[in-house]
């Protein structure tokens, strides 16, 4: 008699009923936490809501929220600001990340082997800390650059941190690592035969790069550009720290202020803005998918082995090195240097010889002596660890169902797991807030109110790791174990998980990094007892406690660097670099 837990893979008389049970066991909770909160958000955007009346109800339905929002000229100005900000940030990220990817992958620029290490700081540095650092550098009143400018006899600031161009710069620096990774992979795997044919025909290297390489890279470039545009639309840290003081309001900051900073909260109005933000990101991602679908005719990767042609920079090598040095400066030296400086001072001072006598480690001691800080660090670690573990475990089950069963609806399960990619994390947070305020439950106000939306937001990322890892494992090993009488959980624990461990660890570490950096979700859902690091930075900034803020940033960068180095080591085994 076979054990009830036996789960047979396709080809070995697998039970469709058992597969359907597994599919439902995973799909129903997933649908509950992905679709229901979003549905409640949409329903409540059409309701006239008073304070304390968030719930699932079809009463008080009205178009008032949408009419009030989109009949206001300020809304269209906000939309314009959002699009301008997203477009500028996209351009900066493509310029920085794309140029660095080209230098590292396709030229003989010195130090090219350290290209990934150049983008690592921006990859692990939370956006809130990066924004704070650039305010301290470029602020018109207290910024280092302007203080030096004033010391030379000038009265007007040379640069203003609270302006759209600086917002482009800061957001673009933070987004450039993803551009580097995606475009670098395309450049590294490009078949050089067409370029060699152009050179053989007498074309110059520069002409070949412009007329052949650039055109072959156009689909990848367009896809990355759309992806960066969508991600900039939902960004909140840079607009909050640098845009708000200049009255530059975008959708994300307006939603945050409407719910979190006003009393009573303007729920209905903010929900209508959230729905518009989702619509904008969905349009961008649909265009992104269309670009990917049409990219086949530009395919340049074949089945043979090859090495992409390396362009000799010649006399332009110093310029390439200068660009890499500039990237290191803006990506690491400036933000981390400013955080380190303010962490060593009792009160903020512009760097000077006199200020050196005031250096102290008091802020670091305060962090470990303050119970509030210790609780915040503990919350951050718990949320990041629980999110990474739960996301990878759930993703493994989803990938198994999608690739190892014939259950009807498994494709829908994969789509459901990827759906949150089109929903900004800020909107996910609002949706969960509406969901858990709609009925009595023991979750709201606990650490779980953060973990659940984190898992939903990062599920599209974690499933990409498990999908890629599982398709590389041949089914013969699992089929042999099933034929020997092993049950589903035994096969999963003793065969699949060990073989997929590099993918699971790499994906888990990456989700860990993203969880520590997350700002939008805790900004909407955290309480005094569940505050995490990213939102604590905002609280310290509002209180003017720059010393503890800088110390937190320096300690975080140290811990995250260790985590990132582990991720790089595992990523090298999976060719993720």
JSON list of C-alpha atoms in Angstrom, two decimals, residues 114-234:
[
{"chain": "A", "resi": 114, "resn": "UNK", "atom": "CA", "xyz": [36.27, 45.18, -10.80]},
{"chain": "A", "resi": 115, "resn": "UNK", "atom": "CA", "xyz": [33.19, 46.43, -12.63]},
{"chain": "A", "resi": 116, "resn": "UNK", "atom": "CA", "xyz": [30.71, 44.52, -10.46]},
{"chain": "A", "resi": 117, "resn": "UNK", "atom": "CA", "xyz": [32.32, 45.83, -7.29]},
{"chain": "A", "resi": 118, "resn": "UNK", "atom": "CA", "xyz": [31.71, 49.37, -8.53]},
{"chain": "A", "resi": 119, "resn": "UNK", "atom": "CA", "xyz": [27.94, 48.90, -8.61]},
{"chain": "A", "resi": 120, "resn": "UNK", "atom": "CA", "xyz": [27.80, 46.92, -5.38]},
{"chain": "A", "resi": 121, "resn": "UNK", "atom": "CA", "xyz": [27.51, 49.93, -3.01]},
{"chain": "A", "resi": 122, "resn": "UNK", "atom": "CA", "xyz": [24.53, 51.38, -4.89]},
{"chain": "A", "resi": 123, "resn": "UNK", "atom": "CA", "xyz": [23.00, 47.90, -4.98]},
{"chain": "A", "resi": 124, "resn": "UNK", "atom": "CA", "xyz": [23.02, 47.47, -1.20]},
{"chain": "A", "resi": 125, "resn": "UNK", "atom": "CA", "xyz": [22.66, 51.08, -0.01]},
{"chain": "A", "resi": 126, "resn": "UNK", "atom": "CA", "xyz": [19.04, 51.84, 0.98]},
{"chain": "A", "resi": 127, "resn": "UNK", "atom": "CA", "xyz": [17.49, 54.69, -0.94]},
{"chain": "A", "resi": 128, "resn": "UNK", "atom": "CA", "xyz": [16.68, 56.62, 2.25]},
{"chain": "A", "resi": 129, "resn": "UNK", "atom": "CA", "xyz": [20.34, 56.72, 3.27]},
{"chain": "A", "resi": 130, "resn": "UNK", "atom": "CA", "xyz": [21.44, 57.67, -0.23]},
{"chain": "A", "resi": 131, "resn": "UNK", "atom": "CA", "xyz": [18.94, 60.53, -0.30]},
{"chain": "A", "resi": 132, "resn": "UNK", "atom": "CA", "xyz": [20.03, 61.78, 3.12]},
{"chain": "A", "resi": 133, "resn": "UNK", "atom": "CA", "xyz": [23.68, 61.70, 2.11]},
{"chain": "A", "resi": 134, "resn": "UNK", "atom": "CA", "xyz": [23.08, 63.75, -1.04]},
{"chain": "A", "resi": 135, "resn": "UNK", "atom": "CA", "xyz": [21.03, 66.32, 0.90]},
{"chain": "A", "resi": 136, "resn": "UNK", "atom": "CA", "xyz": [24.01, 66.78, 3.21]},
{"chain": "A", "resi": 137, "resn": "UNK", "atom": "CA", "xyz": [26.29, 67.20, 0.20]},
{"chain": "A", "resi": 138, "resn": "UNK", "atom": "CA", "xyz": [24.16, 69.45, -2.03]},
{"chain": "A", "resi": 139, "resn": "UNK", "atom": "CA", "xyz": [21.73, 71.25, 0.29]},
{"chain": "A", "resi": 140, "resn": "UNK", "atom": "CA", "xyz": [21.68, 75.00, -0.50]},
{"chain": "A", "resi": 141, "resn": "UNK", "atom": "CA", "xyz": [22.10, 75.87, 3.19]},
{"chain": "A", "resi": 142, "resn": "UNK", "atom": "CA", "xyz": [24.07, 73.10, 4.91]},
{"chain": "A", "resi": 143, "resn": "UNK", "atom": "CA", "xyz": [25.47, 71.16, 1.96]},
{"chain": "A", "resi": 144, "resn": "UNK", "atom": "CA", "xyz": [29.21, 70.57, 1.76]},
{"chain": "A", "resi": 145, "resn": "UNK", "atom": "CA", "xyz": [29.49, 71.71, -1.86]},
{"chain": "A", "resi": 146, "resn": "UNK", "atom": "CA", "xyz": [27.67, 74.98, -1.28]},
{"chain": "A", "resi": 147, "resn": "UNK", "atom": "CA", "xyz": [29.54, 75.68, 1.97]},
{"chain": "A", "resi": 148, "resn": "UNK", "atom": "CA", "xyz": [32.81, 75.37, 0.08]},
{"chain": "A", "resi": 149, "resn": "UNK", "atom": "CA", "xyz": [31.34, 77.58, -2.65]},
{"chain": "A", "resi": 150, "resn": "UNK", "atom": "CA", "xyz": [30.34, 80.25, -0.09]},
{"chain": "A", "resi": 151, "resn": "UNK", "atom": "CA", "xyz": [33.82, 80.14, 1.44]},
{"chain": "A", "resi": 152, "resn": "UNK", "atom": "CA", "xyz": [35.18, 81.34, -1.91]},
{"chain": "A", "resi": 153, "resn": "UNK", "atom": "CA", "xyz": [33.16, 84.55, -1.64]},
{"chain": "A", "resi": 154, "resn": "UNK", "atom": "CA", "xyz": [30.00, 83.62, -3.52]},
{"chain": "A", "resi": 155, "resn": "UNK", "atom": "CA", "xyz": [26.59, 84.36, -2.05]},
{"chain": "A", "resi": 156, "resn": "UNK", "atom": "CA", "xyz": [24.27, 82.18, -4.16]},
{"chain": "A", "resi": 157, "resn": "UNK", "atom": "CA", "xyz": [24.42, 78.36, -4.02]},
{"chain": "A", "resi": 158, "resn": "UNK", "atom": "CA", "xyz": [26.03, 76.63, -6.99]},
{"chain": "A", "resi": 159, "resn": "UNK", "atom": "CA", "xyz": [23.65, 73.65, -6.81]},
{"chain": "A", "resi": 160, "resn": "UNK", "atom": "CA", "xyz": [20.37, 72.91, -5.07]},
{"chain": "A", "resi": 161, "resn": "UNK", "atom": "CA", "xyz": [19.68, 69.42, -3.74]},
{"chain": "A", "resi": 162, "resn": "UNK", "atom": "CA", "xyz": [15.96, 70.16, -3.74]},
{"chain": "A", "resi": 163, "resn": "UNK", "atom": "CA", "xyz": [15.53, 70.27, -7.50]},
{"chain": "A", "resi": 164, "resn": "UNK", "atom": "CA", "xyz": [14.44, 67.93, -10.26]},
{"chain": "A", "resi": 165, "resn": "UNK", "atom": "CA", "xyz": [17.93, 67.45, -11.82]},
{"chain": "A", "resi": 166, "resn": "UNK", "atom": "CA", "xyz": [19.40, 66.34, -8.49]},
{"chain": "A", "resi": 167, "resn": "UNK", "atom": "CA", "xyz": [16.43, 64.00, -8.01]},
{"chain": "A", "resi": 168, "resn": "UNK", "atom": "CA", "xyz": [17.27, 62.49, -11.40]},
{"chain": "A", "resi": 169, "resn": "UNK", "atom": "CA", "xyz": [20.89, 62.06, -10.33]},
{"chain": "A", "resi": 170, "resn": "UNK", "atom": "CA", "xyz": [20.17, 60.40, -6.97]},
{"chain": "A", "resi": 171, "resn": "UNK", "atom": "CA", "xyz": [17.46, 58.09, -8.30]},
{"chain": "A", "resi": 172, "resn": "UNK", "atom": "CA", "xyz": [19.56, 57.25, -11.37]},
{"chain": "A", "resi": 173, "resn": "UNK", "atom": "CA", "xyz": [22.59, 56.31, -9.28]},
{"chain": "A", "resi": 174, "resn": "UNK", "atom": "CA", "xyz": [20.49, 53.97, -7.16]},
{"chain": "A", "resi": 175, "resn": "UNK", "atom": "CA", "xyz": [18.91, 52.33, -10.22]},
{"chain": "A", "resi": 176, "resn": "UNK", "atom": "CA", "xyz": [22.09, 52.02, -12.31]},
{"chain": "A", "resi": 177, "resn": "UNK", "atom": "CA", "xyz": [23.22, 48.63, -10.87]},
{"chain": "A", "resi": 178, "resn": "UNK", "atom": "CA", "xyz": [20.20, 46.90, -12.43]},
{"chain": "A", "resi": 179, "resn": "UNK", "atom": "CA", "xyz": [20.97, 48.54, -15.78]},
{"chain": "A", "resi": 180, "resn": "UNK", "atom": "CA", "xyz": [24.56, 47.37, -15.49]},
{"chain": "A", "resi": 181, "resn": "UNK", "atom": "CA", "xyz": [23.52, 43.78, -14.75]},
{"chain": "A", "resi": 182, "resn": "UNK", "atom": "CA", "xyz": [20.91, 43.52, -17.49]},
{"chain": "A", "resi": 183, "resn": "UNK", "atom": "CA", "xyz": [22.79, 45.29, -20.29]},
{"chain": "A", "resi": 184, "resn": "UNK", "atom": "CA", "xyz": [26.07, 43.70, -19.23]},
{"chain": "A", "resi": 185, "resn": "UNK", "atom": "CA", "xyz": [24.55, 40.24, -19.68]},
{"chain": "A", "resi": 186, "resn": "UNK", "atom": "CA", "xyz": [23.33, 41.16, -23.18]},
{"chain": "A", "resi": 187, "resn": "UNK", "atom": "CA", "xyz": [26.70, 42.59, -24.19]},
{"chain": "A", "resi": 188, "resn": "UNK", "atom": "CA", "xyz": [28.57, 39.61, -22.78]},
{"chain": "A", "resi": 189, "resn": "UNK", "atom": "CA", "xyz": [26.49, 37.06, -24.71]},
{"chain": "A", "resi": 190, "resn": "UNK", "atom": "CA", "xyz": [26.35, 38.86, -28.05]},
{"chain": "A", "resi": 191, "resn": "UNK", "atom": "CA", "xyz": [27.62, 36.92, -31.07]},
{"chain": "A", "resi": 192, "resn": "UNK", "atom": "CA", "xyz": [30.48, 39.02, -32.53]},
{"chain": "A", "resi": 193, "resn": "UNK", "atom": "CA", "xyz": [30.20, 37.65, -36.07]},
{"chain": "A", "resi": 194, "resn": "UNK", "atom": "CA", "xyz": [28.22, 40.61, -37.40]},
{"chain": "A", "resi": 195, "resn": "UNK", "atom": "CA", "xyz": [30.66, 43.08, -35.88]},
{"chain": "A", "resi": 196, "resn": "UNK", "atom": "CA", "xyz": [33.61, 41.18, -37.33]},
{"chain": "A", "resi": 197, "resn": "UNK", "atom": "CA", "xyz": [31.92, 41.21, -40.73]},
{"chain": "A", "resi": 198, "resn": "UNK", "atom": "CA", "xyz": [31.59, 44.98, -40.52]},
{"chain": "A", "resi": 199, "resn": "UNK", "atom": "CA", "xyz": [35.25, 45.40, -39.60]},
{"chain": "A", "resi": 200, "resn": "UNK", "atom": "CA", "xyz": [36.29, 43.07, -42.41]},
{"chain": "A", "resi": 201, "resn": "UNK", "atom": "CA", "xyz": [34.32, 45.27, -44.83]},
{"chain": "A", "resi": 202, "resn": "UNK", "atom": "CA", "xyz": [36.47, 48.25, -43.86]},
{"chain": "A", "resi": 203, "resn": "UNK", "atom": "CA", "xyz": [34.23, 49.98, -41.29]},
{"chain": "A", "resi": 204, "resn": "UNK", "atom": "CA", "xyz": [35.91, 51.67, -38.35]},
{"chain": "A", "resi": 205, "resn": "UNK", "atom": "CA", "xyz": [35.36, 50.27, -34.84]},
{"chain": "A", "resi": 206, "resn": "UNK", "atom": "CA", "xyz": [33.29, 53.33, -33.89]},
{"chain": "A", "resi": 207, "resn": "UNK", "atom": "CA", "xyz": [31.10, 52.93, -36.98]},
{"chain": "A", "resi": 208, "resn": "UNK", "atom": "CA", "xyz": [30.58, 49.24, -36.17]},
{"chain": "A", "resi": 209, "resn": "UNK", "atom": "CA", "xyz": [29.56, 50.08, -32.62]},
{"chain": "A", "resi": 210, "resn": "UNK", "atom": "CA", "xyz": [27.05, 52.70, -33.77]},
{"chain": "A", "resi": 211, "resn": "UNK", "atom": "CA", "xyz": [25.60, 50.92, -36.81]},
{"chain": "A", "resi": 212, "resn": "UNK", "atom": "CA", "xyz": [25.69, 47.27, -35.69]},
{"chain": "A", "resi": 213, "resn": "UNK", "atom": "CA", "xyz": [26.22, 46.84, -31.95]},
{"chain": "A", "resi": 214, "resn": "UNK", "atom": "CA", "xyz": [23.85, 49.64, -30.97]},
{"chain": "A", "resi": 215, "resn": "UNK", "atom": "CA", "xyz": [21.07, 48.32, -33.23]},
{"chain": "A", "resi": 216, "resn": "UNK", "atom": "CA", "xyz": [21.50, 44.77, -31.94]},
{"chain": "A", "resi": 217, "resn": "UNK", "atom": "CA", "xyz": [21.25, 46.10, -28.39]},
{"chain": "A", "resi": 218, "resn": "UNK", "atom": "CA", "xyz": [18.16, 48.20, -29.11]},
{"chain": "A", "resi": 219, "resn": "UNK", "atom": "CA", "xyz": [15.55, 45.70, -27.81]},
{"chain": "A", "resi": 220, "resn": "UNK", "atom": "CA", "xyz": [17.49, 45.07, -24.60]},
{"chain": "A", "resi": 221, "resn": "UNK", "atom": "CA", "xyz": [18.06, 48.80, -24.17]},
{"chain": "A", "resi": 222, "resn": "UNK", "atom": "CA", "xyz": [14.39, 49.59, -24.74]},
{"chain": "A", "resi": 223, "resn": "UNK", "atom": "CA", "xyz": [13.29, 46.90, -22.31]},
{"chain": "A", "resi": 224, "resn": "UNK", "atom": "CA", "xyz": [15.65, 48.10, -19.58]},
{"chain": "A", "resi": 225, "resn": "UNK", "atom": "CA", "xyz": [14.57, 51.70, -20.18]},
{"chain": "A", "resi": 226, "resn": "UNK", "atom": "CA", "xyz": [10.89, 50.85, -19.74]},
{"chain": "A", "resi": 227, "resn": "UNK", "atom": "CA", "xyz": [11.67, 48.82, -16.63]},
{"chain": "A", "resi": 228, "resn": "UNK", "atom": "CA", "xyz": [13.60, 51.73, -15.10]},
{"chain": "A", "resi": 229, "resn": "UNK", "atom": "CA", "xyz": [10.81, 54.15, -15.99]},
{"chain": "A", "resi": 230, "resn": "UNK", "atom": "CA", "xyz": [8.26, 51.99, -14.19]},
{"chain": "A", "resi": 231, "resn": "UNK", "atom": "CA", "xyz": [10.44, 51.57, -11.12]},
{"chain": "A", "resi": 232, "resn": "UNK", "atom": "CA", "xyz": [11.07, 55.34, -10.94]},
{"chain": "A", "resi": 233, "resn": "UNK", "atom": "CA", "xyz": [7.31, 55.97, -11.05]},
{"chain": "A", "resi": 234, "resn": "UNK", "atom": "CA", "xyz": [6.85, 54.05, -7.80]}
]
